[in-house]
Amino acid sequence: MTAAAAPTTGSSVAWNHRHLIDLDVVTWPEIELIMRTTEQMKGILARPIRKVPALNGRRVTTLFYEASTRTRVSFETAARNLSADVVSVSTATSSVTKGESLVDTIRTLEALGAEILVMRHSVSGAPYLAAEIFSGHVLNGGDGWHAHPTQALLDLFTMREHVPGGDLRGRKVAIVGDILHSRVARSNIWSLTAAGADLWLCGPATLLRGMDRWAGAWAGGAIPGHGRFNVTSDINAAVKDADVVMGLRIQRERMQGGLLPSLREYAAMYQLNAERVSLAKPDAIVMHPVPMNEGVEIAPDIATSGRSVILDQVSNGVAVRMALLYLLAGAHEAAQPGHEGAHEAAHAEAAR
Ligand code: CP
């Protein structure tokens, strides 16, 4: 069904992005660079002392306007593993509660020394505004319904670890759930179609709104380097013979009335349960970006089954975020006069 894109290895590609807001501007060779750098970071995490001086003295600030456990903790852990100084801003206890604007908050954090800003915001596009006014690097930890690029990268890394040969070309990946509100699904569309996966998005029609048009626009190869993807409300068709089955959270906090009759009905029609997952390949893996509503989009026994790689996703998040912090900071240093070679030096240290 899906015309697989043809990834190339791109072993000599350099990282030239100042920010990471979504994967739409990241090429396949650059994604492969992130994957290789993540493997090196996993090597560091396997050592007795999980710390290298690659970002020694660099200042990373996390600014989260929405709740987070994994993204925030793994970014802060990643930054500390690279010896960066970490400042964590909780909007619940900051001057945001007194009406301070996003622009003022970012200008303030920069005046206080922030060099790398990791942010999550409920408004789609907020990181683009941040990137316009912040002189350092902006890393998107999730914005509205728009994008969650580091989640998609850790998903890709985890899939490659489990799919034989680490090559997703032609491998069937079914993403099932609340696609409409999912920044994870939107970023995964970019990375998985670049990887050549046979991608299927599945959910009730009300939670797939707009996806048919997006899929149709790409069906003719409109976006160079990206294969087509499938959109369906037939969960059996989506999951059948899949190599990867990913559930997505029903985002009750973003749900408008009328999109679902009830959670019970959703679970009856779309829950990833033993019967549905048995339609996938015998060695298929089950994923979820978490947090999850166990008993709604995924049955508890499937979430904790031998097929589940959900905790691998969580722990791979640290290595992926170490790779991204390192690549962004390295690219920045390499662009400064007198810092030529800093990127290579940091790379050698990470690889040591
Ligand atoms: N997957 C994810 O983004 O989790 P958090 O909301 O806990 O960061």
Tab-separated table of C-alpha atoms and ligand atoms in Angstrom:
chain	number	residue	atom	x	y	z
A	1	MET	CA	0.000	0.000	0.000
A	2	THR	CA	2.682	2.443	0.962
A	3	ALA	CA	5.414	3.517	-1.405
A	4	ALA	CA	8.485	3.274	0.790
A	5	ALA	CA	10.832	6.232	0.697
A	6	ALA	CA	14.449	5.370	0.122
A	7	PRO	CA	16.583	6.452	3.062
A	8	THR	CA	20.248	6.943	2.391
A	9	THR	CA	22.948	6.532	4.986
A	10	GLY	CA	24.333	10.087	4.869
A	11	SER	CA	27.283	9.250	7.116
A	12	SER	CA	29.062	12.583	6.524
A	13	VAL	CA	26.099	14.872	7.190
A	14	ALA	CA	26.622	17.756	9.617
A	15	TRP	CA	24.035	19.181	12.007
A	16	ASN	CA	23.151	22.731	11.001
A	17	HIS	CA	19.882	23.470	12.795
A	18	ARG	CA	19.840	26.103	15.497
A	19	HIS	CA	16.491	24.934	16.860
A	20	LEU	CA	14.434	21.749	16.832
A	21	ILE	CA	10.759	22.630	16.634
A	22	ASP	CA	9.483	19.910	14.309
A	23	LEU	CA	10.848	17.243	12.002
A	24	ASP	CA	9.445	18.789	8.824
A	25	VAL	CA	12.766	20.549	8.224
A	26	VAL	CA	14.989	17.644	9.275
A	27	THR	CA	16.265	15.435	6.439
A	28	TRP	CA	16.623	11.672	6.612
A	29	PRO	CA	20.460	11.858	6.746
A	30	GLU	CA	20.085	14.269	9.679
A	31	ILE	CA	17.680	11.872	11.411
A	32	GLU	CA	20.244	9.119	10.906
A	33	LEU	CA	22.874	11.399	12.466
A	34	ILE	CA	20.581	11.789	15.502
A	35	MET	CA	20.126	8.000	15.647
A	36	ARG	CA	23.902	7.384	15.517
A	37	THR	CA	24.556	10.050	18.146
A	38	THR	CA	21.849	8.499	20.331
A	39	GLU	CA	23.632	5.138	20.098
A	40	GLN	CA	26.794	6.846	21.387
A	41	MET	CA	24.812	8.418	24.206
A	42	LYS	CA	23.405	5.009	25.120
A	43	GLY	CA	27.018	3.881	25.414
A	44	ILE	CA	27.601	6.648	27.958
A	45	LEU	CA	24.464	5.640	29.859
A	46	ALA	CA	25.785	2.070	30.102
A	47	ARG	CA	28.909	3.238	31.966
A	48	PRO	CA	29.126	3.132	35.784
A	49	ILE	CA	29.369	6.957	35.777
A	50	ARG	CA	26.863	8.317	33.272
A	51	LYS	CA	28.414	11.727	32.857
A	52	VAL	CA	30.634	13.417	30.263
A	53	PRO	CA	31.802	17.044	30.140
A	54	ALA	CA	30.506	17.709	26.583
A	55	LEU	CA	28.258	20.628	27.656
A	56	ASN	CA	30.255	21.683	30.686
A	57	GLY	CA	29.154	25.171	31.733
A	58	ARG	CA	26.367	25.398	29.147
A	59	ARG	CA	23.043	26.589	30.544
A	60	VAL	CA	19.887	24.631	29.787
A	61	THR	CA	16.524	25.995	30.949
A	62	THR	CA	13.302	23.984	30.864
A	63	LEU	CA	10.100	26.016	30.603
A	64	PHE	CA	6.940	23.925	30.727
A	65	TYR	CA	3.501	25.546	30.456
A	66	GLU	CA	1.851	22.105	30.441
A	67	ALA	CA	2.249	19.115	32.710
A	68	SER	CA	4.988	16.627	31.917
A	69	THR	CA	6.809	13.806	33.641
A	70	ARG	CA	8.902	12.064	30.955
A	71	THR	CA	9.877	14.907	28.644
A	72	ARG	CA	10.869	17.285	31.379
A	73	VAL	CA	12.702	14.793	33.592
A	74	SER	CA	14.506	13.156	30.677
A	75	PHE	CA	15.631	16.523	29.232
A	76	GLU	CA	16.923	17.608	32.652
A	77	THR	CA	18.631	14.235	33.195
A	78	ALA	CA	20.114	14.401	29.699
A	79	ALA	CA	21.486	17.910	30.275
A	80	ARG	CA	23.039	16.919	33.616
A	81	ASN	CA	24.581	13.805	32.053
A	82	LEU	CA	26.345	16.168	29.638
A	83	SER	CA	27.473	18.370	32.581
A	84	ALA	CA	25.256	21.324	31.624
A	85	ASP	CA	23.849	23.639	34.299
A	86	VAL	CA	20.086	23.127	34.464
A	87	VAL	CA	17.407	25.596	35.513
A	88	SER	CA	13.842	24.350	35.696
A	89	VAL	CA	11.000	26.876	35.462
A	90	SER	CA	7.560	25.792	36.534
A	91	THR	CA	4.967	28.194	35.191
A	92	ALA	CA	2.727	27.379	38.173
A	93	THR	CA	5.205	29.093	40.509
A	94	SER	CA	6.628	31.700	38.131
A	95	SER	CA	5.429	35.208	37.269
A	96	VAL	CA	3.322	33.651	34.517
A	97	THR	CA	0.663	33.345	37.235
A	98	LYS	CA	0.767	37.162	37.543
A	99	GLY	CA	0.117	37.610	33.852
A	100	GLU	CA	3.674	37.702	32.497
A	101	SER	CA	3.646	37.074	28.746
A	102	LEU	CA	5.564	34.316	26.967
A	103	VAL	CA	7.745	36.956	25.312
A	104	ASP	CA	8.611	38.624	28.619
A	105	THR	CA	9.304	35.284	30.265
A	106	ILE	CA	11.704	34.234	27.507
A	107	ARG	CA	13.492	37.605	27.477
A	108	THR	CA	13.856	37.320	31.265
A	109	LEU	CA	15.256	33.795	31.085
A	110	GLU	CA	17.753	34.891	28.443
A	111	ALA	CA	18.826	37.847	30.625
A	112	LEU	CA	19.354	35.303	33.413
A	113	GLY	CA	21.731	33.324	31.219
A	114	ALA	CA	19.639	30.692	29.435
A	115	GLU	CA	21.417	29.367	26.327
A	116	ILE	CA	19.284	26.358	25.453
A	117	LEU	CA	15.547	26.582	26.076
A	118	VAL	CA	13.446	23.427	26.238
A	119	MET	CA	9.794	24.397	26.213
A	120	ARG	CA	6.341	22.889	26.239
A	121	HIS	CA	3.312	25.024	25.525
A	122	SER	CA	-0.392	24.382	25.047
A	123	VAL	CA	-0.503	26.683	22.011
A	124	SER	CA	0.590	25.205	18.682
A	125	GLY	CA	3.409	27.297	17.242
A	126	ALA	CA	4.535	28.895	20.513
A	127	PRO	CA	8.139	27.594	20.054
A	128	TYR	CA	8.373	29.457	16.714
A	129	LEU	CA	7.666	32.704	18.556
A	130	ALA	CA	10.265	31.748	21.165
A	131	ALA	CA	12.823	31.058	18.432
A	132	GLU	CA	12.256	34.538	16.996
A	133	ILE	CA	13.107	36.332	20.211
A	134	PHE	CA	15.584	33.971	21.897
A	135	SER	CA	19.195	34.214	20.773
A	136	GLY	CA	20.080	30.649	21.816
A	137	HIS	CA	18.530	27.330	20.892
A	138	VAL	CA	14.895	26.307	21.258
A	139	LEU	CA	13.955	22.659	21.667
A	140	ASN	CA	10.269	21.854	21.414
A	141	GLY	CA	9.033	19.569	24.184
A	142	GLY	CA	5.533	19.560	22.689
A	143	ASP	CA	3.302	22.406	21.465
A	144	GLY	CA	-0.459	22.080	21.368
A	145	TRP	CA	-1.599	19.604	18.716
A	146	HIS	CA	1.320	20.520	16.465
A	147	ALA	CA	4.552	18.686	17.184
A	148	HIS	CA	6.543	16.616	19.650
A	149	PRO	CA	9.732	15.958	17.711
A	150	THR	CA	11.816	14.402	20.482
A	151	GLN	CA	9.024	11.890	21.188
A	152	ALA	CA	8.940	10.907	17.498
A	153	LEU	CA	12.727	10.506	17.486
A	154	LEU	CA	12.735	8.297	20.576
A	155	ASP	CA	9.881	6.302	19.033
A	156	LEU	CA	11.925	5.832	15.866
A	157	PHE	CA	15.040	4.872	17.817
A	158	THR	CA	13.048	2.304	19.843
A	159	MET	CA	11.447	0.822	16.722
A	160	ARG	CA	14.857	0.467	15.066
A	161	GLU	CA	16.179	-1.340	18.130
A	162	HIS	CA	13.401	-3.922	17.913
A	163	VAL	CA	12.787	-4.348	14.187
A	164	PRO	CA	15.178	-6.942	12.722
A	165	GLY	CA	18.022	-5.184	10.929
A	166	GLY	CA	16.951	-1.809	12.331
A	167	ASP	CA	15.436	-0.889	8.972
A	168	LEU	CA	11.821	0.289	8.886
A	169	ARG	CA	11.451	0.269	5.109
A	170	GLY	CA	8.259	-1.611	4.307
A	171	ARG	CA	7.579	-2.353	7.990
A	172	LYS	CA	3.980	-1.785	8.970
A	173	VAL	CA	3.452	0.696	11.801
A	174	ALA	CA	-0.121	1.178	13.070
A	175	ILE	CA	-0.830	4.224	15.258
A	176	VAL	CA	-4.263	3.921	16.876
A	177	GLY	CA	-6.145	6.436	18.978
A	178	ASP	CA	-6.775	10.153	19.293
A	179	ILE	CA	-4.891	11.221	16.168
A	180	LEU	CA	-6.757	14.543	15.975
A	181	HIS	CA	-5.208	16.006	19.127
A	182	SER	CA	-1.887	14.205	18.840
A	183	ARG	CA	1.336	16.155	18.352
A	184	VAL	CA	3.085	12.782	18.687
A	185	ALA	CA	1.254	11.417	15.630
A	186	ARG	CA	1.989	14.545	13.593
A	187	SER	CA	5.737	14.401	14.288
A	188	ASN	CA	5.744	10.634	13.727
A	189	ILE	CA	4.221	11.154	10.276
A	190	TRP	CA	7.357	13.076	9.252
A	191	SER	CA	9.905	10.661	10.711
A	192	LEU	CA	8.187	7.375	9.826
A	193	THR	CA	7.418	8.325	6.228
A	194	ALA	CA	11.044	9.456	5.880
A	195	ALA	CA	12.122	6.071	7.263
A	196	GLY	CA	10.068	4.308	4.587
A	197	ALA	CA	7.649	2.676	7.028
A	198	ASP	CA	4.211	1.523	5.887
A	199	LEU	CA	2.374	3.890	8.217
A	200	TRP	CA	-1.305	3.501	9.161
A	201	LEU	CA	-3.213	6.032	11.275
A	202	CYS	CA	-6.375	4.639	12.829
A	203	GLY	CA	-9.218	5.955	14.978
A	204	PRO	CA	-12.859	6.970	14.834
A	205	ALA	CA	-13.548	9.374	11.952
A	206	THR	CA	-14.056	12.272	14.382
A	207	LEU	CA	-10.501	11.784	15.694
A	208	LEU	CA	-8.946	11.575	12.207
A	209	ARG	CA	-10.225	14.919	10.977
A	210	GLY	CA	-7.897	16.491	8.401
A	211	MET	CA	-5.693	13.421	8.094
A	212	ASP	CA	-7.259	12.148	4.867
A	213	ARG	CA	-6.453	15.456	3.184
A	214	TRP	CA	-2.872	15.360	4.467
A	215	ALA	CA	-2.453	11.740	3.333
A	216	GLY	CA	-4.029	12.532	-0.030
A	217	ALA	CA	-1.686	15.448	-0.606
A	218	TRP	CA	1.311	13.163	-0.018
A	219	ALA	CA	-0.036	10.195	-1.963
A	220	GLY	CA	1.398	11.425	-5.227
A	221	GLY	CA	4.870	11.893	-3.770
A	222	ALA	CA	4.261	15.598	-3.140
A	223	ILE	CA	6.877	15.780	-0.384
A	224	PRO	CA	10.260	14.570	-1.620
A	225	GLY	CA	11.765	11.930	0.638
A	226	HIS	CA	8.488	11.025	2.323
A	227	GLY	CA	6.302	8.044	1.450
A	228	ARG	CA	2.526	8.004	1.540
A	229	PHE	CA	0.572	6.937	4.605
A	230	ASN	CA	-2.822	5.338	5.193
A	231	VAL	CA	-5.771	6.637	7.203
A	232	THR	CA	-8.519	4.280	8.342
A	233	SER	CA	-11.233	3.761	10.923
A	234	ASP	CA	-10.980	-0.019	10.499
A	235	ILE	CA	-8.794	-1.138	13.403
A	236	ASN	CA	-8.526	-4.702	12.156
A	237	ALA	CA	-7.128	-3.491	8.821
A	238	ALA	CA	-4.691	-1.166	10.597
A	239	VAL	CA	-3.332	-3.744	13.033
A	240	LYS	CA	-3.322	-6.803	10.752
A	241	ASP	CA	0.248	-8.001	10.137
A	242	ALA	CA	1.697	-4.877	11.741
A	243	ASP	CA	5.290	-4.890	12.971
A	244	VAL	CA	4.593	-2.062	15.401
A	245	VAL	CA	1.305	-1.172	17.116
A	246	MET	CA	1.269	2.166	18.918
A	247	GLY	CA	-1.616	3.349	21.059
A	248	LEU	CA	-2.293	7.042	21.641
A	249	ARG	CA	-3.901	8.592	24.662
A	250	ILE	CA	-7.469	9.837	24.447
A	251	GLN	CA	-6.748	13.469	25.335
A	252	ARG	CA	-9.775	14.258	27.477
A	253	GLU	CA	-8.363	17.694	28.342
A	254	ARG	CA	-8.447	18.726	24.653
A	255	MET	CA	-11.630	16.872	23.702
A	256	GLN	CA	-14.619	18.930	22.599
A	257	GLY	CA	-18.120	17.602	23.103
A	258	GLY	CA	-19.472	15.301	20.444
A	259	LEU	CA	-16.216	13.751	19.234
A	260	LEU	CA	-16.794	10.482	21.096
A	261	PRO	CA	-20.070	9.003	22.332
A	262	SER	CA	-18.307	7.730	25.472
A	263	LEU	CA	-14.970	6.338	26.614
A	264	ARG	CA	-16.669	2.977	27.068
A	265	GLU	CA	-17.737	2.924	23.451
A	266	TYR	CA	-14.279	4.023	22.328
A	267	ALA	CA	-12.716	1.181	24.330
A	268	ALA	CA	-15.145	-1.316	22.841
A	269	MET	CA	-14.303	-0.239	19.289
A	270	TYR	CA	-10.637	0.734	19.416
A	271	GLN	CA	-8.880	-0.441	22.576
A	272	LEU	CA	-5.600	-2.265	21.950
A	273	ASN	CA	-6.523	-5.521	23.647
A	274	ALA	CA	-5.236	-9.083	23.334
A	275	GLU	CA	-7.645	-9.993	20.560
A	276	ARG	CA	-6.748	-7.010	18.370
A	277	VAL	CA	-3.017	-7.160	19.034
A	278	SER	CA	-3.071	-10.871	18.081
A	279	LEU	CA	-3.797	-9.713	14.508
A	280	ALA	CA	-0.346	-8.144	14.335
A	281	LYS	CA	2.770	-10.153	13.476
A	282	PRO	CA	3.790	-12.664	16.173
A	283	ASP	CA	6.910	-10.615	16.998
A	284	ALA	CA	5.178	-7.215	16.801
A	285	ILE	CA	5.978	-4.666	19.483
A	286	VAL	CA	3.450	-2.514	21.345
A	287	MET	CA	4.248	1.142	22.012
A	288	HIS	CA	2.606	4.122	23.676
A	289	PRO	CA	4.104	7.585	24.261
A	290	VAL	CA	2.494	7.639	27.735
A	291	PRO	CA	0.889	8.819	29.945
A	292	MET	CA	-1.811	6.291	29.121
A	293	ASN	CA	-5.390	5.699	30.125
A	294	GLU	CA	-5.179	2.003	30.918
A	295	GLY	CA	-8.489	0.333	30.189
A	296	VAL	CA	-9.404	2.993	27.601
A	297	GLU	CA	-6.989	3.062	24.631
A	298	ILE	CA	-4.938	0.111	25.867
A	299	ALA	CA	-5.737	-2.911	28.023
A	300	PRO	CA	-3.553	-3.152	31.159
A	301	ASP	CA	-2.335	-6.669	30.254
A	302	ILE	CA	-1.166	-5.453	26.823
A	303	ALA	CA	0.615	-2.419	28.301
A	304	THR	CA	2.676	-4.721	30.533
A	305	SER	CA	2.955	-7.710	28.203
A	306	GLY	CA	6.202	-9.105	26.792
A	307	ARG	CA	5.469	-7.252	23.538
A	308	SER	CA	5.375	-3.891	25.272
A	309	VAL	CA	8.434	-1.634	24.807
A	310	ILE	CA	6.823	1.322	26.563
A	311	LEU	CA	9.512	1.570	29.237
A	312	ASP	CA	12.228	1.254	26.570
A	313	GLN	CA	10.672	4.333	24.946
A	314	VAL	CA	10.900	6.199	28.242
A	315	SER	CA	14.540	5.297	28.903
A	316	ASN	CA	15.575	5.906	25.280
A	317	GLY	CA	14.194	9.416	25.750
A	318	VAL	CA	17.227	10.327	27.842
A	319	ALA	CA	19.721	9.189	25.182
A	320	VAL	CA	17.819	10.877	22.335
A	321	ARG	CA	17.634	14.149	24.281
A	322	MET	CA	21.326	13.941	25.177
A	323	ALA	CA	22.042	13.546	21.438
A	324	LEU	CA	19.907	16.559	20.540
A	325	LEU	CA	21.316	18.826	23.248
A	326	TYR	CA	24.790	17.827	22.183
A	327	LEU	CA	24.143	18.327	18.462
A	328	LEU	CA	22.469	21.713	18.930
A	329	ALA	CA	25.087	23.034	21.324
A	330	GLY	CA	27.895	21.628	19.198
A	331	ALA	CA	26.523	23.214	16.047
A	332	HIS	CA	26.224	26.527	17.879
A	333	GLU	CA	29.809	26.429	19.150
A	334	ALA	CA	31.198	25.411	15.793
A	335	ALA	CA	29.637	28.585	14.337
A	336	GLN	CA	31.472	30.855	16.804
A	337	PRO	CA	34.886	32.267	15.840
A	338	GLY	CA	37.576	30.535	17.877
A	339	HIS	CA	35.356	27.526	18.529
A	340	GLU	CA	35.998	25.676	15.269
A	341	GLY	CA	36.397	22.035	16.145
A	342	ALA	CA	34.401	22.237	19.364
A	343	HIS	CA	31.766	20.039	17.758
A	344	GLU	CA	34.369	17.448	16.801
A	345	ALA	CA	35.932	17.603	20.268
A	346	ALA	CA	32.569	17.086	21.938
A	347	HIS	CA	31.808	14.257	19.516
A	348	ALA	CA	35.092	12.532	20.326
A	349	GLU	CA	34.383	12.880	24.040
A	350	ALA	CA	30.923	11.392	23.651
A	351	ALA	CA	32.337	8.520	21.610
A	352	ARG	CA	35.216	7.846	24.038
B	1	CP	N1	5.275	11.375	26.246
B	1	CP	C1	5.290	12.542	26.925
B	1	CP	O1	5.436	13.617	26.338
B	1	CP	O2	5.143	12.423	28.250
B	1	CP	P1	5.048	13.650	29.284
B	1	CP	O3	3.796	14.406	28.983
B	1	CP	O4	5.039	13.003	30.657
B	1	CP	O5	6.269	14.504	29.074
